[in-house]
PDB file of N, CA and C in Angstrom:
ATOM      1  N   MET A   1      91.257 -29.621 -61.864  1.00  0.00           N
ATOM      2  CA  MET A   1      90.790 -28.532 -61.021  1.00  0.00           C
ATOM      3  C   MET A   1      89.417 -28.888 -60.471  1.00  0.00           C
ATOM      4  N   THR A   2      89.238 -28.554 -59.245  1.00  0.00           N
ATOM      5  CA  THR A   2      87.941 -28.797 -58.629  1.00  0.00           C
ATOM      6  C   THR A   2      87.347 -27.462 -58.208  1.00  0.00           C
ATOM      7  N   LYS A   3      86.040 -27.441 -58.206  1.00  0.00           N
ATOM      8  CA  LYS A   3      85.358 -26.227 -57.758  1.00  0.00           C
ATOM      9  C   LYS A   3      85.341 -26.194 -56.244  1.00  0.00           C
ATOM     10  N   GLN A   4      85.617 -25.046 -55.713  1.00  0.00           N
ATOM     11  CA  GLN A   4      85.541 -24.893 -54.277  1.00  0.00           C
ATOM     12  C   GLN A   4      84.219 -24.225 -53.940  1.00  0.00           C
ATOM     13  N   ASN A   5      83.526 -24.834 -53.037  1.00  0.00           N
ATOM     14  CA  ASN A   5      82.262 -24.247 -52.616  1.00  0.00           C
ATOM     15  C   ASN A   5      82.530 -23.099 -51.664  1.00  0.00           C
ATOM     16  N   GLY A   6      81.799 -22.003 -51.875  1.00  0.00           N
ATOM     17  CA  GLY A   6      81.931 -20.846 -51.005  1.00  0.00           C
ATOM     18  C   GLY A   6      81.244 -21.118 -49.678  1.00  0.00           C
ATOM     19  N   PRO A   7      81.249 -20.160 -48.815  1.00  0.00           N
ATOM     20  CA  PRO A   7      80.581 -20.345 -47.526  1.00  0.00           C
ATOM     21  C   PRO A   7      79.084 -20.559 -47.743  1.00  0.00           C
ATOM     22  N   LYS A   8      78.549 -21.505 -47.005  1.00  0.00           N
ATOM     23  CA  LYS A   8      77.127 -21.812 -47.152  1.00  0.00           C
ATOM     24  C   LYS A   8      76.301 -20.738 -46.452  1.00  0.00           C
ATOM     25  N   GLN A   9      75.213 -20.389 -47.100  1.00  0.00           N
ATOM     26  CA  GLN A   9      74.321 -19.399 -46.500  1.00  0.00           C
ATOM     27  C   GLN A   9      73.372 -20.104 -45.549  1.00  0.00           C
ATOM     28  N   THR A  10      73.027 -19.419 -44.509  1.00  0.00           N
ATOM     29  CA  THR A  10      72.074 -19.997 -43.569  1.00  0.00           C
ATOM     30  C   THR A  10      70.668 -19.881 -44.144  1.00  0.00           C
ATOM     31  N   GLY A  11      69.754 -20.620 -43.643  1.00  0.00           N
ATOM     32  CA  GLY A  11      68.380 -20.589 -44.118  1.00  0.00           C
ATOM     33  C   GLY A  11      67.701 -19.261 -43.834  1.00  0.00           C
ATOM     34  N   LYS A  12      68.213 -18.529 -42.878  1.00  0.00           N
ATOM     35  CA  LYS A  12      67.601 -17.264 -42.478  1.00  0.00           C
ATOM     36  C   LYS A  12      67.887 -16.147 -43.482  1.00  0.00           C
ATOM     37  N   THR A  13      69.051 -16.138 -44.083  1.00  0.00           N
ATOM     38  CA  THR A  13      69.473 -15.061 -44.969  1.00  0.00           C
ATOM     39  C   THR A  13      68.588 -14.909 -46.202  1.00  0.00           C
ATOM     40  N   PRO A  14      68.276 -15.960 -46.944  1.00  0.00           N
ATOM     41  CA  PRO A  14      67.442 -15.773 -48.140  1.00  0.00           C
ATOM     42  C   PRO A  14      66.059 -15.209 -47.827  1.00  0.00           C
ATOM     43  N   SER A  15      65.459 -15.620 -46.716  1.00  0.00           N
ATOM     44  CA  SER A  15      64.133 -15.095 -46.399  1.00  0.00           C
ATOM     45  C   SER A  15      64.206 -13.610 -46.033  1.00  0.00           C
ATOM     46  N   ALA A  16      65.258 -13.200 -45.356  1.00  0.00           N
ATOM     47  CA  ALA A  16      65.439 -11.784 -45.023  1.00  0.00           C
ATOM     48  C   ALA A  16      65.672 -10.989 -46.306  1.00  0.00           C
ATOM     49  N   ARG A  17      66.446 -11.570 -47.217  1.00  0.00           N
ATOM     50  CA  ARG A  17      66.705 -10.920 -48.500  1.00  0.00           C
ATOM     51  C   ARG A  17      65.413 -10.814 -49.297  1.00  0.00           C
ATOM     52  N   ASP A  18      64.641 -11.891 -49.324  1.00  0.00           N
ATOM     53  CA  ASP A  18      63.377 -11.879 -50.049  1.00  0.00           C
ATOM     54  C   ASP A  18      62.427 -10.827 -49.497  1.00  0.00           C
ATOM     55  N   ALA A  19      62.378 -10.703 -48.183  1.00  0.00           N
ATOM     56  CA  ALA A  19      61.510  -9.704 -47.565  1.00  0.00           C
ATOM     57  C   ALA A  19      61.960  -8.295 -47.929  1.00  0.00           C
ATOM     58  N   ARG A  20      63.276  -8.069 -47.918  1.00  0.00           N
ATOM     59  CA  ARG A  20      63.821  -6.755 -48.269  1.00  0.00           C
ATOM     60  C   ARG A  20      63.533  -6.417 -49.728  1.00  0.00           C
ATOM     61  N   LEU A  21      63.733  -7.395 -50.616  1.00  0.00           N
ATOM     62  CA  LEU A  21      63.456  -7.172 -52.034  1.00  0.00           C
ATOM     63  C   LEU A  21      61.970  -6.939 -52.282  1.00  0.00           C
ATOM     64  N   LYS A  22      61.127  -7.666 -51.573  1.00  0.00           N
ATOM     65  CA  LYS A  22      59.680  -7.496 -51.721  1.00  0.00           C
ATOM     66  C   LYS A  22      59.261  -6.093 -51.298  1.00  0.00           C
ATOM     67  N   ALA A  23      59.812  -5.615 -50.199  1.00  0.00           N
ATOM     68  CA  ALA A  23      59.492  -4.270 -49.724  1.00  0.00           C
ATOM     69  C   ALA A  23      59.985  -3.207 -50.706  1.00  0.00           C
ATOM     70  N   ALA A  24      61.173  -3.402 -51.255  1.00  0.00           N
ATOM     71  CA  ALA A  24      61.713  -2.447 -52.217  1.00  0.00           C
ATOM     72  C   ALA A  24      60.869  -2.428 -53.488  1.00  0.00           C
ATOM     73  N   LEU A  25      60.438  -3.603 -53.945  1.00  0.00           N
ATOM     74  CA  LEU A  25      59.605  -3.687 -55.133  1.00  0.00           C
ATOM     75  C   LEU A  25      58.267  -3.001 -54.905  1.00  0.00           C
ATOM     76  N   LYS A  26      57.683  -3.228 -53.739  1.00  0.00           N
ATOM     77  CA  LYS A  26      56.393  -2.610 -53.415  1.00  0.00           C
ATOM     78  C   LYS A  26      56.514  -1.090 -53.395  1.00  0.00           C
ATOM     79  N   ALA A  27      57.577  -0.573 -52.804  1.00  0.00           N
ATOM     80  CA  ALA A  27      57.792   0.875 -52.753  1.00  0.00           C
ATOM     81  C   ALA A  27      58.014   1.439 -54.153  1.00  0.00           C
ATOM     82  N   ASN A  28      58.768   0.729 -54.964  1.00  0.00           N
ATOM     83  CA  ASN A  28      59.031   1.173 -56.327  1.00  0.00           C
ATOM     84  C   ASN A  28      57.743   1.214 -57.143  1.00  0.00           C
ATOM     85  N   MET A  29      56.922   0.180 -57.038  1.00  0.00           N
ATOM     86  CA  MET A  29      55.663   0.141 -57.781  1.00  0.00           C
ATOM     87  C   MET A  29      54.728   1.265 -57.326  1.00  0.00           C
ATOM     88  N   ALA A  30      54.680   1.527 -56.038  1.00  0.00           N
ATOM     89  CA  ALA A  30      53.837   2.609 -55.530  1.00  0.00           C
ATOM     90  C   ALA A  30      54.301   3.955 -56.073  1.00  0.00           C
ATOM     91  N   ARG A  31      55.607   4.155 -56.104  1.00  0.00           N
ATOM     92  CA  ARG A  31      56.159   5.410 -56.627  1.00  0.00           C
ATOM     93  C   ARG A  31      55.852   5.564 -58.120  1.00  0.00           C
ATOM     94  N   ARG A  32      56.002   4.489 -58.880  1.00  0.00           N
ATOM     95  CA  ARG A  32      55.730   4.549 -60.317  1.00  0.00           C
ATOM     96  C   ARG A  32      54.254   4.780 -60.602  1.00  0.00           C
ATOM     97  N   LYS A  33      53.370   4.169 -59.812  1.00  0.00           N
ATOM     98  CA  LYS A  33      51.933   4.387 -59.990  1.00  0.00           C
ATOM     99  C   LYS A  33      51.572   5.835 -59.684  1.00  0.00           C
ATOM    100  N   ALA A  34      52.173   6.399 -58.645  1.00  0.00           N
ATOM    101  CA  ALA A  34      51.917   7.794 -58.301  1.00  0.00           C
ATOM    102  C   ALA A  34      52.393   8.718 -59.426  1.00  0.00           C
ATOM    103  N   GLN A  35      53.540   8.416 -60.011  1.00  0.00           N
ATOM    104  CA  GLN A  35      54.044   9.220 -61.125  1.00  0.00           C
ATOM    105  C   GLN A  35      53.109   9.132 -62.325  1.00  0.00           C
ATOM    106  N   ALA A  36      52.614   7.931 -62.602  1.00  0.00           N
ATOM    107  CA  ALA A  36      51.707   7.749 -63.735  1.00  0.00           C
ATOM    108  C   ALA A  36      50.396   8.498 -63.507  1.00  0.00           C
ATOM    109  N   ARG A  37      49.893   8.457 -62.283  1.00  0.00           N
ATOM    110  CA  ARG A  37      48.652   9.196 -61.974  1.00  0.00           C
ATOM    111  C   ARG A  37      48.869  10.692 -62.115  1.00  0.00           C
ATOM    112  N   ALA A  38      50.022  11.182 -61.682  1.00  0.00           N
ATOM    113  CA  ALA A  38      50.324  12.609 -61.787  1.00  0.00           C
ATOM    114  C   ALA A  38      50.425  13.031 -63.255  1.00  0.00           C
ATOM    115  N   ARG A  39      51.061  12.196 -64.071  1.00  0.00           N
ATOM    116  CA  ARG A  39      51.162  12.517 -65.495  1.00  0.00           C
ATOM    117  C   ARG A  39      49.794  12.517 -66.154  1.00  0.00           C
ATOM    118  N   ALA A  40      48.964  11.546 -65.816  1.00  0.00           N
ATOM    119  CA  ALA A  40      47.621  11.464 -66.397  1.00  0.00           C
ATOM    120  C   ALA A  40      46.787  12.674 -65.985  1.00  0.00           C
ATOM    121  N   ALA A  41      46.904  13.085 -64.737  1.00  0.00           N
ATOM    122  CA  ALA A  41      46.169  14.249 -64.264  1.00  0.00           C
ATOM    123  C   ALA A  41      46.658  15.516 -64.968  1.00  0.00           C
ATOM    124  N   ASP A  42      47.965  15.609 -65.200  1.00  0.00           N
ATOM    125  CA  ASP A  42      48.537  16.766 -65.882  1.00  0.00           C
ATOM    126  C   ASP A  42      48.038  16.836 -67.320  1.00  0.00           C
ATOM    127  N   VAL A  43      47.995  15.702 -68.002  1.00  0.00           N
ATOM    128  CA  VAL A  43      47.506  15.663 -69.380  1.00  0.00           C
ATOM    129  C   VAL A  43      46.026  16.024 -69.417  1.00  0.00           C
ATOM    130  N   ALA A  44      45.252  15.507 -68.476  1.00  0.00           N
ATOM    131  CA  ALA A  44      43.826  15.809 -68.420  1.00  0.00           C
ATOM    132  C   ALA A  44      43.602  17.298 -68.164  1.00  0.00           C
ATOM    133  N   GLN A  45      44.406  17.890 -67.296  1.00  0.00           N
ATOM    134  CA  GLN A  45      44.272  19.315 -66.998  1.00  0.00           C
ATOM    135  C   GLN A  45      44.638  20.147 -68.232  1.00  0.00           C
ATOM    136  N   ASP A  46      45.684  19.755 -68.935  1.00  0.00           N
ATOM    137  CA  ASP A  46      46.071  20.478 -70.148  1.00  0.00           C
ATOM    138  C   ASP A  46      44.973  20.389 -71.202  1.00  0.00           C
ATOM    139  N   THR A  47      44.343  19.248 -71.297  1.00  0.00           N
ATOM    140  CA  THR A  47      43.275  19.062 -72.273  1.00  0.00           C
ATOM    141  C   THR A  47      42.072  19.942 -71.932  1.00  0.00           C
ATOM    142  N   ARG A  48      41.769  20.057 -70.641  1.00  0.00           N
ATOM    143  CA  ARG A  48      40.647  20.907 -70.227  1.00  0.00           C
ATOM    144  C   ARG A  48      40.949  22.377 -70.487  1.00  0.00           C
ATOM    145  N   ASN A  49      42.187  22.796 -70.290  1.00  0.00           N
ATOM    146  CA  ASN A  49      42.562  24.192 -70.498  1.00  0.00           C
ATOM    147  C   ASN A  49      42.638  24.555 -71.974  1.00  0.00           C
ATOM    148  N   ASP A  50      42.953  23.592 -72.814  1.00  0.00           N
ATOM    149  CA  ASP A  50      43.120  23.826 -74.244  1.00  0.00           C
ATOM    150  C   ASP A  50      42.369  22.730 -75.009  1.00  0.00           C
ATOM    151  N   PRO A  51      41.059  22.838 -75.118  1.00  0.00           N
ATOM    152  CA  PRO A  51      40.270  21.757 -75.712  1.00  0.00           C
ATOM    153  C   PRO A  51      40.580  21.489 -77.172  1.00  0.00           C
ATOM    154  N   GLN A  52      41.150  22.451 -77.888  1.00  0.00           N
ATOM    155  CA  GLN A  52      41.477  22.247 -79.304  1.00  0.00           C
ATOM    156  C   GLN A  52      42.771  21.453 -79.457  1.00  0.00           C
ATOM    157  N   GLY A  53      43.569  21.363 -78.402  1.00  0.00           N
ATOM    158  CA  GLY A  53      44.811  20.606 -78.468  1.00  0.00           C
ATOM    159  C   GLY A  53      45.841  21.213 -79.376  1.00  0.00           C
ATOM    160  N   SER A  54      45.865  22.556 -79.446  1.00  0.00           N
ATOM    161  CA  SER A  54      46.828  23.220 -80.321  1.00  0.00           C
ATOM    162  C   SER A  54      48.240  22.945 -79.834  1.00  0.00           C
ATOM    163  N   GLU A  55      49.153  22.851 -80.781  1.00  0.00           N
ATOM    164  CA  GLU A  55      50.531  22.584 -80.463  1.00  0.00           C
ATOM    165  C   GLU A  55      51.275  23.895 -80.216  1.00  0.00           C
ATOM    166  N   LYS A  56      52.273  23.817 -79.351  1.00  0.00           N
ATOM    167  CA  LYS A  56      53.101  24.973 -79.071  1.00  0.00           C
ATOM    168  C   LYS A  56      54.145  25.123 -80.157  1.00  0.00           C
ATOM    169  N   ASP A  57      54.397  26.354 -80.561  1.00  0.00           N
ATOM    170  CA  ASP A  57      55.427  26.609 -81.577  1.00  0.00           C
ATOM    171  C   ASP A  57      56.795  26.662 -80.907  1.00  0.00           C
ATOM    172  N   SER A  58      57.793  26.135 -81.585  1.00  0.00           N
ATOM    173  CA  SER A  58      59.145  26.144 -81.034  1.00  0.00           C
ATOM    174  C   SER A  58      59.922  27.321 -81.543  1.00  0.00           C
TER     175      SER A  58
END
């Protein structure tokens, strides 16, 4: 049995793919950083409102 090579990709396709992946990664990182900042701000606000850090009863 021999391996059959699939259709060859042109040189243009990988660079377009790389650009698309880079843009998606950048957007994802920006979204995650914004979420982390929002969580940190929420924790800081809770700490200011309740300086003793009392726990809520369930």
